[in-house]
Coordinates of C-alpha atoms and ligand atoms in Angstrom, one line a residue:
X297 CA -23.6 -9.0 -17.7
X298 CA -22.7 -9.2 -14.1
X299 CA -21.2 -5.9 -12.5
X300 CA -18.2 -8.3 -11.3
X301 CA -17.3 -9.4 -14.5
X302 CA -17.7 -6.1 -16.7
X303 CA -16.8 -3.7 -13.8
X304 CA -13.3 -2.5 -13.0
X305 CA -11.7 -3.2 -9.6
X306 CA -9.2 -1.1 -7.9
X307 CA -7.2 -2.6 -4.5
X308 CA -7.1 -0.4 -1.7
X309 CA -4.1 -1.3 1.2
X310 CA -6.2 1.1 3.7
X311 CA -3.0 1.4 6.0
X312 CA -1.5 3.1 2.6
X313 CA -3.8 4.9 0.9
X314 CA -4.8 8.0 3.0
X315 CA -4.6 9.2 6.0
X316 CA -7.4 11.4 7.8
X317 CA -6.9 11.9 11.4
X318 CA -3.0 13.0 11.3
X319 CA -1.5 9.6 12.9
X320 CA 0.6 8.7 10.1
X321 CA -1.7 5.4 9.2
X322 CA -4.4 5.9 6.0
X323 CA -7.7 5.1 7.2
X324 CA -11.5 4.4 6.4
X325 CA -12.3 8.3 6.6
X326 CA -9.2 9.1 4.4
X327 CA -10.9 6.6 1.5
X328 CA -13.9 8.3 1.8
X329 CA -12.5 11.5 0.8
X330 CA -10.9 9.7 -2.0
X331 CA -14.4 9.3 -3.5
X332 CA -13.9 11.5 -6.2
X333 CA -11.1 10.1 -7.6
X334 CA -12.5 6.5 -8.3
X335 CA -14.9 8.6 -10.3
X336 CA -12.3 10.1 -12.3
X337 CA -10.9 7.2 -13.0
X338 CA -13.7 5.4 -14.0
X339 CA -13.2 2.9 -11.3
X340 CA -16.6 0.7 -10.8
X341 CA -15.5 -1.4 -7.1
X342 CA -13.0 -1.3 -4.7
X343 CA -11.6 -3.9 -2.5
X344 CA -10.6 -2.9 0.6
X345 CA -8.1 -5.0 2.9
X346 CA -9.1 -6.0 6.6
X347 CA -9.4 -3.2 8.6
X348 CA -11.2 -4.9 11.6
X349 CA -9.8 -5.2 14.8
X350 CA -6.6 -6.9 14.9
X351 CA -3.3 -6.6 16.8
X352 CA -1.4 -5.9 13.6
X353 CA 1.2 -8.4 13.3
X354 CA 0.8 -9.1 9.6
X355 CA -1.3 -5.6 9.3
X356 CA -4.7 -7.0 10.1
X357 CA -4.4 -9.9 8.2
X358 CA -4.4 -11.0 11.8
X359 CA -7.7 -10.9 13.1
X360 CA -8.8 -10.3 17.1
X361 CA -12.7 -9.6 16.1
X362 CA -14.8 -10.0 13.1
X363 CA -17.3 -7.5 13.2
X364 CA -15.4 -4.4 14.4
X365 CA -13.3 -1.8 13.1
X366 CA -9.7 -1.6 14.5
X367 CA -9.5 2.2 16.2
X368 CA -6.4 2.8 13.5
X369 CA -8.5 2.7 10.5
X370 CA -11.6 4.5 12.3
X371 CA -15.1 3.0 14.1
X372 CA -18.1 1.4 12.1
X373 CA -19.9 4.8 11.3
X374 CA -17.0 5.1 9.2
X375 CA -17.6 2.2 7.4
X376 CA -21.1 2.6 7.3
X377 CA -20.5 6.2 5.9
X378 CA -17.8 4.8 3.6
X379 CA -20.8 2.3 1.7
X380 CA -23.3 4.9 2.0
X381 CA -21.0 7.3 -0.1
X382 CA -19.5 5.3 -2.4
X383 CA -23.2 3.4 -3.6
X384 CA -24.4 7.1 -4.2
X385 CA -21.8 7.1 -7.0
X386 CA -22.4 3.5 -7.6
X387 CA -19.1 2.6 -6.3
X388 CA -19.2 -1.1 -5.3
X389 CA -17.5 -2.3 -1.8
X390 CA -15.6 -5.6 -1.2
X391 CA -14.1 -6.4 1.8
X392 CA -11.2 -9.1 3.1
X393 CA -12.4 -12.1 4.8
X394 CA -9.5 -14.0 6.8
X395 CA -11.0 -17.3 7.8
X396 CA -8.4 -19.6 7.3
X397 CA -6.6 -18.2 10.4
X398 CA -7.6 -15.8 13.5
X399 CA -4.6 -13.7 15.5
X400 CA -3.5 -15.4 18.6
X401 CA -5.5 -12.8 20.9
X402 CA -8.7 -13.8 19.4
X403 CA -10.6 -14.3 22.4
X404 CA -11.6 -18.1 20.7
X405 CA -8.0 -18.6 20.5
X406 CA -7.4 -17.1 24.1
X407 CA -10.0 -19.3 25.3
X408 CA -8.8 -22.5 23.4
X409 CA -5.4 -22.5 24.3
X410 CA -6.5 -22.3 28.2
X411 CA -7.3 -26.1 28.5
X412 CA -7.6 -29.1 26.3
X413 CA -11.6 -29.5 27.0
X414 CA -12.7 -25.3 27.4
X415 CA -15.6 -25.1 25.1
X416 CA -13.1 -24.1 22.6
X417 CA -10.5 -26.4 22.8
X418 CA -11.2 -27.7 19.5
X419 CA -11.8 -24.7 17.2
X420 CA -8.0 -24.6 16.4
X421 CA -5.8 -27.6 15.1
X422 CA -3.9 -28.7 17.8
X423 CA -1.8 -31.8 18.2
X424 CA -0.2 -33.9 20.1
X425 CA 4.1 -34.1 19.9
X426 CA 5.3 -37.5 18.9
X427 CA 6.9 -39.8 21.1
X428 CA 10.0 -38.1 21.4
X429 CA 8.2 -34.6 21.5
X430 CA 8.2 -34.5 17.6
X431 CA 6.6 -32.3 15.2
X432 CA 3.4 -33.8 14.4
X433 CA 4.5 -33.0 10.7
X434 CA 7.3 -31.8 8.5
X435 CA 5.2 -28.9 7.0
X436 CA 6.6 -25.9 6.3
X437 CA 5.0 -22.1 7.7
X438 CA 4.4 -20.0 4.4
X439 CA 6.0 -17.1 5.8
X440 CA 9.5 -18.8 6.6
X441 CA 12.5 -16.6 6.0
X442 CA 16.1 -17.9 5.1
X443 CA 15.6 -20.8 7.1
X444 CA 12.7 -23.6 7.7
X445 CA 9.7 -22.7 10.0
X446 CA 7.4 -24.9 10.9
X447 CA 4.1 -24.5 11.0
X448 CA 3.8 -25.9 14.2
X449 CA 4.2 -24.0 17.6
X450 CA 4.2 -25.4 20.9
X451 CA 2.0 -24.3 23.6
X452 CA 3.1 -24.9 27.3
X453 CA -0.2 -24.9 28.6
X454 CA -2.0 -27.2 26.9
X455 CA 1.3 -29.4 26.1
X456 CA 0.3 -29.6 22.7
X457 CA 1.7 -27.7 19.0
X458 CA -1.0 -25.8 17.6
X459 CA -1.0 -25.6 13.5
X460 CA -0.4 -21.6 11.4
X461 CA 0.5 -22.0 8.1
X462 CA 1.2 -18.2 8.3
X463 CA 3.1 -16.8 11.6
X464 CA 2.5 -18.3 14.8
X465 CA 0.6 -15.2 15.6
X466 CA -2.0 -16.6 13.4
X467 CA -3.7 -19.9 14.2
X468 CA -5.7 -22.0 11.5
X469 CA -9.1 -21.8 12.7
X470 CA -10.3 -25.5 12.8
X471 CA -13.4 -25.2 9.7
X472 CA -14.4 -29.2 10.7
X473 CA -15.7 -28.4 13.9
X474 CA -19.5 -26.5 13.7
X475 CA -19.7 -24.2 15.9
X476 CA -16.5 -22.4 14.3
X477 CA -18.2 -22.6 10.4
X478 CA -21.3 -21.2 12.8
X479 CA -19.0 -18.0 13.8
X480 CA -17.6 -17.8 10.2
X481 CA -21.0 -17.3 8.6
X482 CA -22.4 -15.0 11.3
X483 CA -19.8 -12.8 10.8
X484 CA -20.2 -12.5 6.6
X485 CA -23.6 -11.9 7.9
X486 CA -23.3 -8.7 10.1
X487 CA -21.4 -7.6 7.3
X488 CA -23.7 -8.8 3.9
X489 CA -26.3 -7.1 6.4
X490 CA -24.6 -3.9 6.4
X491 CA -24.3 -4.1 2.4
X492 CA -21.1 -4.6 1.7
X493 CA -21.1 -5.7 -2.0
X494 CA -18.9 -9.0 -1.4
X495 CA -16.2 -10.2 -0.2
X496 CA -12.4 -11.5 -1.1
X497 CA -11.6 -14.7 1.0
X498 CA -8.2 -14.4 2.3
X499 CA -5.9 -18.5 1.7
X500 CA -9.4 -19.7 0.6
X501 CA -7.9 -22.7 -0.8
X502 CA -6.5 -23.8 2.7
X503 CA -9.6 -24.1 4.7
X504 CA -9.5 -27.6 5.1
X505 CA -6.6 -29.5 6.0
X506 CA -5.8 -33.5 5.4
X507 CA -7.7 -35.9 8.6
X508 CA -4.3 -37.9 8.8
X509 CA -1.8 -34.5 8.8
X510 CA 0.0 -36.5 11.0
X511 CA 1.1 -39.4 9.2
X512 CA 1.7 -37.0 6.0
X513 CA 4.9 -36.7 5.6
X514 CA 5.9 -35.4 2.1
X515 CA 8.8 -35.2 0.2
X516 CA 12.1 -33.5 1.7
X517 CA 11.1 -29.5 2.3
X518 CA 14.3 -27.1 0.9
X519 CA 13.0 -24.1 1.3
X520 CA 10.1 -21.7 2.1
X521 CA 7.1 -21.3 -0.6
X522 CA 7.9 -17.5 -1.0
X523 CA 11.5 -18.9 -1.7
X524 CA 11.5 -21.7 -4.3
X525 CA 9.2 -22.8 -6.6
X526 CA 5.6 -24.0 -5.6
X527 CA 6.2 -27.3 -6.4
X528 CA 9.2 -28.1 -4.9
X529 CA 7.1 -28.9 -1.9
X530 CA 3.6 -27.4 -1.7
X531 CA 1.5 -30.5 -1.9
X532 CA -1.8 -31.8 -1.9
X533 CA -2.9 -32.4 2.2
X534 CA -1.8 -28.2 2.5
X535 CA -4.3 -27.2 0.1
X536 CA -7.4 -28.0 -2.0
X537 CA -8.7 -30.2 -0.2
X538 CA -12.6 -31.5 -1.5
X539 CA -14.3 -30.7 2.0
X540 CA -12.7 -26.8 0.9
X541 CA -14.9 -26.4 -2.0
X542 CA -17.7 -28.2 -0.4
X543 CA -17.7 -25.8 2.1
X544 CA -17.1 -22.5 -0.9
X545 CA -20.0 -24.4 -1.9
X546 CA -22.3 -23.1 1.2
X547 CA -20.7 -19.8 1.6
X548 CA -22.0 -19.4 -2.0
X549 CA -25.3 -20.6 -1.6
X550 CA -25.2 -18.7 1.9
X551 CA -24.2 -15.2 -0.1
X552 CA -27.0 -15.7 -2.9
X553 CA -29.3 -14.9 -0.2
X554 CA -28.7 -11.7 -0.7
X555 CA -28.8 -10.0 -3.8
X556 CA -26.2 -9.0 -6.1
X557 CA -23.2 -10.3 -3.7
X558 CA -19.5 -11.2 -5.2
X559 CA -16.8 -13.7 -3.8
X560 CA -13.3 -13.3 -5.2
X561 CA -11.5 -16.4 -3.7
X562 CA -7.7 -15.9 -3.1
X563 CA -6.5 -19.3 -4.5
X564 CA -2.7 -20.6 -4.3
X565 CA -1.8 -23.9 -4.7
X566 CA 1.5 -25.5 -7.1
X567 CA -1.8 -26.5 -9.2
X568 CA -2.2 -22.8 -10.5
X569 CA -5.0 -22.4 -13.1
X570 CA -6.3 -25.7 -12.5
X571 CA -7.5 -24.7 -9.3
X572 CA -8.6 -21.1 -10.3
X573 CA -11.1 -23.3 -12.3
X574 CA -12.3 -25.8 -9.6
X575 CA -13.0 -22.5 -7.4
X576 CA -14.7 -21.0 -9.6
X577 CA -17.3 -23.5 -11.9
X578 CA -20.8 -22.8 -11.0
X579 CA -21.7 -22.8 -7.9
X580 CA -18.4 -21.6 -6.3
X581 CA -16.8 -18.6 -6.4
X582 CA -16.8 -15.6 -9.0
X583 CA -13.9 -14.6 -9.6
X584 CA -9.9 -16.3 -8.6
X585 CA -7.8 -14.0 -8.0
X586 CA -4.9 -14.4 -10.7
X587 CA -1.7 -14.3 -9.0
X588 CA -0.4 -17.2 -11.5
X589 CA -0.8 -14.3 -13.8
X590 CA 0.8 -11.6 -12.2
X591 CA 4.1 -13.8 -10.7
X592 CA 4.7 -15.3 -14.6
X593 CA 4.2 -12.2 -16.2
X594 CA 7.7 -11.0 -18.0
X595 CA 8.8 -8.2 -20.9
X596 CA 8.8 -11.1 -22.9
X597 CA 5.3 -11.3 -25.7
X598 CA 5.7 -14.7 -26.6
X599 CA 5.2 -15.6 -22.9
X600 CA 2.2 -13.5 -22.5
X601 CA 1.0 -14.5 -25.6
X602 CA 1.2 -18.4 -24.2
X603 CA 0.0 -17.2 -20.7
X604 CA -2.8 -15.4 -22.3
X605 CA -4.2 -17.8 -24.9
X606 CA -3.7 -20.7 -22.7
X607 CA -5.8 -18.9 -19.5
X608 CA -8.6 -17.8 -21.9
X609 CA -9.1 -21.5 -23.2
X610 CA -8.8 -22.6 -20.7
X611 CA -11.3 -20.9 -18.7
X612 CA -13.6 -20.3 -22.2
X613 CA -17.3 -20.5 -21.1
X614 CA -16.6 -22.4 -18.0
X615 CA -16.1 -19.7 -15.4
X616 CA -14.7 -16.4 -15.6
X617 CA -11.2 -14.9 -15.5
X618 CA -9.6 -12.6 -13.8
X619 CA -6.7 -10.3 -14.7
X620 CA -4.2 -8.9 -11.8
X621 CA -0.9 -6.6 -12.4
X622 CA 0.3 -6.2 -8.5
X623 CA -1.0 -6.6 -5.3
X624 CA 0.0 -6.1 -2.1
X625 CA 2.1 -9.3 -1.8
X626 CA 4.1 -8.6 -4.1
X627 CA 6.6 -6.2 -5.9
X628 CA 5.0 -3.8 -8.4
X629 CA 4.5 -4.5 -11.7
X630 CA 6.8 -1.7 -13.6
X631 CA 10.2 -2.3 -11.0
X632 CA 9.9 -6.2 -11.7
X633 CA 9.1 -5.8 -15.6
X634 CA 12.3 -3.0 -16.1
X635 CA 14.9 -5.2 -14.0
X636 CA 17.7 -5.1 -16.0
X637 CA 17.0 -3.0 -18.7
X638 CA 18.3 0.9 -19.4
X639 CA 15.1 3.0 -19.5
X640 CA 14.5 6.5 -18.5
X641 CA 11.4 8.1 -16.8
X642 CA 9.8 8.1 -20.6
X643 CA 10.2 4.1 -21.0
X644 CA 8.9 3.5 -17.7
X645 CA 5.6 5.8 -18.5
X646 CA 5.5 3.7 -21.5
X647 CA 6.2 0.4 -19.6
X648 CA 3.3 1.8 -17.1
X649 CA 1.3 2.1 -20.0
X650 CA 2.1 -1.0 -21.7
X651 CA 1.2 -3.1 -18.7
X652 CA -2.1 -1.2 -18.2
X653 CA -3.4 -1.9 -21.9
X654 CA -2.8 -5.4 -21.2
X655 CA -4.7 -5.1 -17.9
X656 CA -7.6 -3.8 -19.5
X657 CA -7.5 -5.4 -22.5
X658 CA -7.9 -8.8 -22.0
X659 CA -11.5 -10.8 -21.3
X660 CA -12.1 -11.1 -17.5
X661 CA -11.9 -9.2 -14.3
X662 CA -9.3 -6.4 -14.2
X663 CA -7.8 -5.2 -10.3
X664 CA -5.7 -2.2 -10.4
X665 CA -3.6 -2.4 -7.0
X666 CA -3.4 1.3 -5.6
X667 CA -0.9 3.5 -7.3
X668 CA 0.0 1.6 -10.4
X669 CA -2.1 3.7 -12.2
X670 CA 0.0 6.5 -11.7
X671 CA 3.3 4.7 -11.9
X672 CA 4.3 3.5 -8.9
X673 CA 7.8 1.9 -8.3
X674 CA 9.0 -0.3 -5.1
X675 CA 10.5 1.5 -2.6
X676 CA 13.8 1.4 -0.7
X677 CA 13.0 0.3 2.8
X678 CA 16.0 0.7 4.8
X679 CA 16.0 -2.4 7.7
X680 CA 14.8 -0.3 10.5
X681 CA 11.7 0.5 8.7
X682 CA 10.8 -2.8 7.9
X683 CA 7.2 -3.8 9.1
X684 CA 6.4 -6.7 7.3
X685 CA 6.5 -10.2 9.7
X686 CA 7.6 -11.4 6.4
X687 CA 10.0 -9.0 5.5
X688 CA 11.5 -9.5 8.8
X689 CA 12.3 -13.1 8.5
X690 CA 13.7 -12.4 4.8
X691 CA 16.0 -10.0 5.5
X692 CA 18.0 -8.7 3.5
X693 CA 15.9 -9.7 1.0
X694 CA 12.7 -7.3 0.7
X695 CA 9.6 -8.0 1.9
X696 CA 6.6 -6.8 1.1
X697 CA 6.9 -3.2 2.6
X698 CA 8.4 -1.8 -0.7
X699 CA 5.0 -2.1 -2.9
X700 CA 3.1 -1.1 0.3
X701 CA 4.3 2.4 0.8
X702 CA 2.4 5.7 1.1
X703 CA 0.0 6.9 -2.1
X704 CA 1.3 9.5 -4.0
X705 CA -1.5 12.7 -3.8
X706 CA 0.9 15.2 -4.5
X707 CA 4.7 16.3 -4.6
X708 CA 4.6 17.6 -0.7
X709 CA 6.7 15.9 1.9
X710 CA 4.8 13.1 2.5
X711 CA 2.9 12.9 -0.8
X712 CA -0.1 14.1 0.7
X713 CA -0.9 11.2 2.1
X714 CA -0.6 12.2 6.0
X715 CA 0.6 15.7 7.6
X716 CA 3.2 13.4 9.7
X717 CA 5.7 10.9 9.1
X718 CA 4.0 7.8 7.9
X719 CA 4.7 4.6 8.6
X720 CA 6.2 3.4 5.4
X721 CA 9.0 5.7 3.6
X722 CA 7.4 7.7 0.9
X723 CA 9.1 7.2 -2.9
X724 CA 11.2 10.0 -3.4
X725 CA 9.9 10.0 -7.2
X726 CA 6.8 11.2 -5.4
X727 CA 8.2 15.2 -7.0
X728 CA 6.9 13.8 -10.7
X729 CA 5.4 10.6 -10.3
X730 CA 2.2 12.0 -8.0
X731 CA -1.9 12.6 -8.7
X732 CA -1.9 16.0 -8.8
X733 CA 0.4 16.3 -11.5
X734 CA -0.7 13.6 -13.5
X735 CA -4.4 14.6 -13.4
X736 CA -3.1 18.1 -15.2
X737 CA -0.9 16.1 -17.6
X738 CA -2.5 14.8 -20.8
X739 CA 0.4 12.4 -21.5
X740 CA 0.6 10.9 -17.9
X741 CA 0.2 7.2 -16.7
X742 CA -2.9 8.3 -14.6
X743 CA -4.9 9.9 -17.9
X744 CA -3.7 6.7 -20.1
X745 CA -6.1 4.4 -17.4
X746 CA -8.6 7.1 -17.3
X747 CA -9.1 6.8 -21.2
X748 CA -8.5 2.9 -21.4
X749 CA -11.3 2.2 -19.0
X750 CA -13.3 4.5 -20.6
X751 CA -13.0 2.9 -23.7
X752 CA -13.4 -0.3 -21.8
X753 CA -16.8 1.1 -21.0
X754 CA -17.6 2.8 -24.3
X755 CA -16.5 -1.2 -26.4
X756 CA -18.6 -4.0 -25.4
X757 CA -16.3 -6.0 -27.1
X758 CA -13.6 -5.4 -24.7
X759 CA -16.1 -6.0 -21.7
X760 CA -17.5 -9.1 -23.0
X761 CA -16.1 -10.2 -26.4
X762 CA -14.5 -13.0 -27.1
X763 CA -10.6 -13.6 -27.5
X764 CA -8.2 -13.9 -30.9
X765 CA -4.9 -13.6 -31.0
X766 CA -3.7 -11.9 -34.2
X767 CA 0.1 -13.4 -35.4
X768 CA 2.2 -10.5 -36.0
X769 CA 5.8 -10.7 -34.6
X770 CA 7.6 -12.3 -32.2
X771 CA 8.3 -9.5 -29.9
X772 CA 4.7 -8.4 -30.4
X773 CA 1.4 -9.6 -28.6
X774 CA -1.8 -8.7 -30.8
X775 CA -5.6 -9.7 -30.1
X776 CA -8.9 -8.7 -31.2
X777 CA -11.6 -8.7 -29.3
X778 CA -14.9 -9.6 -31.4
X779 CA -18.3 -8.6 -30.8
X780 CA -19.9 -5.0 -31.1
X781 CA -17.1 -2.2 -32.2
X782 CA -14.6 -5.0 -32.2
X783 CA -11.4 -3.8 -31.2
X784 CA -7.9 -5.1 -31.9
X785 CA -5.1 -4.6 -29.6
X786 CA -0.9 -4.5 -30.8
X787 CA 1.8 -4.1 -28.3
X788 CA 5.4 -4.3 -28.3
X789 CA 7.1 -5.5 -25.2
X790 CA 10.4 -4.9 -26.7
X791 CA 12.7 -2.0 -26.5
X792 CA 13.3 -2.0 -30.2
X793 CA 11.3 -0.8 -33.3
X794 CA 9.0 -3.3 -35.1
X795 CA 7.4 -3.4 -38.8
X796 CA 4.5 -4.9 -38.4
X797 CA 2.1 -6.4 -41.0
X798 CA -0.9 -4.1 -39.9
X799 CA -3.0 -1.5 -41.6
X800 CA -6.7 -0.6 -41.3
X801 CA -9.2 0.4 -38.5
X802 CA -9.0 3.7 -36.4
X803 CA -6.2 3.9 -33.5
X804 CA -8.3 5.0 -30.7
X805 CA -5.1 5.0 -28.1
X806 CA -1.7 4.9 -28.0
X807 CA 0.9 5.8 -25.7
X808 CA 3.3 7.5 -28.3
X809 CA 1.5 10.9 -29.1
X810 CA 1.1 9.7 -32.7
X811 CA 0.7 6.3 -34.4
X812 CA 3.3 5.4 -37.3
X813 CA 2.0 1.8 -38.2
X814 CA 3.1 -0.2 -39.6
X815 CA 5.9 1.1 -37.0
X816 CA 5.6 -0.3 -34.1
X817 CA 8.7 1.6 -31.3
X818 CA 9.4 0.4 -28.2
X819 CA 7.0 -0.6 -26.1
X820 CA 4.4 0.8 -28.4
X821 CA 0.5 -0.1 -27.1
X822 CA -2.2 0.7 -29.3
X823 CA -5.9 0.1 -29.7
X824 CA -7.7 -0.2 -32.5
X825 CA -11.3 -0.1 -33.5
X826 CA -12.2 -1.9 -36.5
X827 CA -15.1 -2.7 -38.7
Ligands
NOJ1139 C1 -2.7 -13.6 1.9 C2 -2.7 -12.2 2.0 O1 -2.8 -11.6 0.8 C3 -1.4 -11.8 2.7 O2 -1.1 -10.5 2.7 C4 -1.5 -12.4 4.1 O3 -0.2 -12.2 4.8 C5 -1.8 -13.9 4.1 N1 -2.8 -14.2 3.2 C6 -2.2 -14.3 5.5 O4 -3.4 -13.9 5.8

């Protein structure tokens, strides 16, 4: 089996996760000494967002130069140190490749805005206004805030709007013209050169936009994507277009030149799981990045359960799936899943727990975002803190700074993670909820992962078995997963006591101390080995 579909992926936000060198920013060097603990934890690769040079407007999701390291995260002897340390402990790297969009002080977009015939006048998408100075569309920029941004923004030079789906900061490179797809796949060489094990492809699914965006008009626009739901405008000449997976297409056939490589594709589009698949049939890329899954998931099993069955069909031997809790564009998993409901710190370690099982349980590619597995919550960010461009433009609704905050290492300060202030609040629950303590705690969140990817590892049948679901009880989800040491997994995503019709097999975890089937309490997770 591939190591991208049986290994275990951990998300690392690198401005988050540790800081070496005392500036209040985690770095490259500060994952390195983190080495250890993916070991502990069992974790098999890590993907690591951009750290390359970038003027940090959306936190190096806007790009200045592909193949350097920005001075805040460390130089390229960092990074080359970083892959050297982790492949001793066969430790797999991925890194973050934004190619839908450059920053605006890319020298290409420096150059391109100078003149409408520089050699790089073309390798954005500019256009002309309309008649009356229009908008050449109606389009609206994913990152609007209360109100309507477009994506178009007017340049005074060239006397023309140039097209960001993002913020204006970051211009959609133009993937039609050649000598831009040129730069693009020179740059995933340096780095497939270097031996990075693969990359995830930042908007993957908006490479290519529509010939005619000008005529497109679409239906009326209400409100921002982040806002509404998808489909209330997100529409086909945005996104998917066939010359996109054409072009996944080559940057596949491009990456098997090398051995061993794996593409994770970020994938968004009102079409959700449809297009995971189209990314991802043979020939494309590995792996979609679920975020379908993540944003629908509830305390709620019959909704799982119909999430669940109706992703693994539908996927079944066509391509494989991936499974995703949080991510660093969203809120956390355990503040969004205990919304409304009365639970102490015990609940929410159960809740923790709960969501992990499901995580680790299910048949494709599990990502653990930094710090869930220790039980991360959001965190207040008070408006003079707020860092995301996003966030900004949102509030006072949160952005994304509050599942973006400092890694808790330890109970000190500033958890450990820097000597100084850092540049995100740390949680206050950092005194109990913290690595230190929970690698000395049986019962914690942190030991719970440890021992479900272990027995991940230790069950093909979780790895690589097929799917079943098992009817129990409304408020309960239960599945077996067949094959070698099959193992069936119960869990109860209520807060109340269940009797379920269940006995047989050996409970190999549980995150009560004890097991007391046919009891099932509140938000009881189990596993089960049977014969
Ligand atoms: C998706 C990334 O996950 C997000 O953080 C970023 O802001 C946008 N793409 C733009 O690159």
């Amino acid at each position: 089996m591939e190591w991208w579909k049986e290994g275990v992926f951990y998300q690392i936000y690198p401005r988050s996760f540790k800081d070496s060198n005392g500036d209040g920013i985690g770095d490259l060097n500060g994952i390195s000494e983190k080495l250890d603990y993916f070991e502990y934890l069992g974790i098999d690769a890590i993907w690591i967002c951009p750290f390359f040079k970038s003027p940090m407007v959306d936190f190096g999701y806007d790009i200045s130069d592909y193949t350097s390291v920005d001075p805040i995260f460390g130089n390229i002897e960092d990074f080359k140190s970083l892959i050297d340390q982790a492949h001793r402990r066969n430790i797999k790297i991925i890194i973050d490749q934004v190619y839908n969009h450059t920053s605006d002080k890319h020298p290409w977009f420096v150059e391109s805005r100078k003149s409408r015939n520089n050699p790089k006048s073309d390798w954005y998408i500019w256009r002309d206004p309309g008649p009356n100075g229009e908008l050449p569309n109606n389009w609206v920029s994913l990152f609007s805030g209360q109100g309507e941004e477009s994506v178009w923004t007017w340049d005074e030079n060239r006397k023309q709007y140039y097209l960001h789906l993002f913020a204006k900061e970051q211009p959609d490179l133009n993937w039609r013209n050649e000598e831009v797809r040129k730069a693009i796949y020179d740059s995933m060489k340096f780095w497939l050169d270097m031996g990075v094990d693969g990359f995830r492809f930042d908007a993957a699914s908006h490479f290519y936009k529509a010939l005619d965006i000008n005529a497109k008009k679409g239906p009326q626009i209400k409100k921002s994507l982040f806002q509404s739901s998808r489909d209330e405008y997100y529409w086909d000449p945005f996104t998917a277009r066939p010359e996109t997976l054409i072009e996944v297409e080559n940057i596949i056939k491009f990456m098997n030149k090398y051995d061993n490589r794996a593409s994770v594709g970020e994938i968004s589009s009102d079409m959700g799981l449809c297009l995971y698949l189209l990314f991802t049939i043979q020939g494309r890329f590995n792996i979609a990045f679920n975020i379908d899954f993540l944003e629908k998931l509830s305390m709620n099993a019959k909704n799982i359960r119909s999430l669940v069955e109706t992703l693994d069909a539908f996927f079944g031997n066509r391509a494989w799936p991936s499974y995703v809790t949080g991510n660093h564009d969203n809120r956390r998993i355990l503040t969004r899943m205990i919304e409304g409901l009365h639970v102490n710190y015990e609940d929410k370690k159960r809740i923790s727990k709960l969501f992990a099982t499901l995580l680790l349980t299910l048949r494709g590619t599990p990502f653990i975002y930094y710090g869930e597995e220790i039980g991360m919550e959001d965190t207040y960010i008070p408006k003079d803190r707020v860092m995301d461009p996003w966030g900004k433009a949102l509030w006072p609704k949160p952005g994304r700074d509050p599942a973006r905050t400092p890694m808790q290492w330890d109970s000190s300060k500033y958890a450990g993670f820097s000597e100084v202030e850092p540049w995100l609040p740390v949680n206050d629950n950092k005194s109990f909820v913290n690595v230190k303590d929970e690698i000395k705690d049986e019962d914690s969140v942190l030991n719970f992962y440890k021992r479900l990817i272990s027995e991940r590892k230790n069950h093909d049948s979780l790895r690589n078995g097929t799917f079943e679901i098992i009817d129990l009880d409304d408020k309960v989800l239960a599945y077996k997963r067949n094959g070698e040491k099959p193992v069936v997994v119960i869990m109860n995503f209520s807060s109340e006591s269940v009797m379920i019709n269940w006995n047989g097999g050996k409970v190999i975890l549980d995150n009560y101390a004890k097991p007391e089937l046919p009891y099932l309490r509140s938000f009881e997770a189990l596993l089960i080995e049977i014969d």
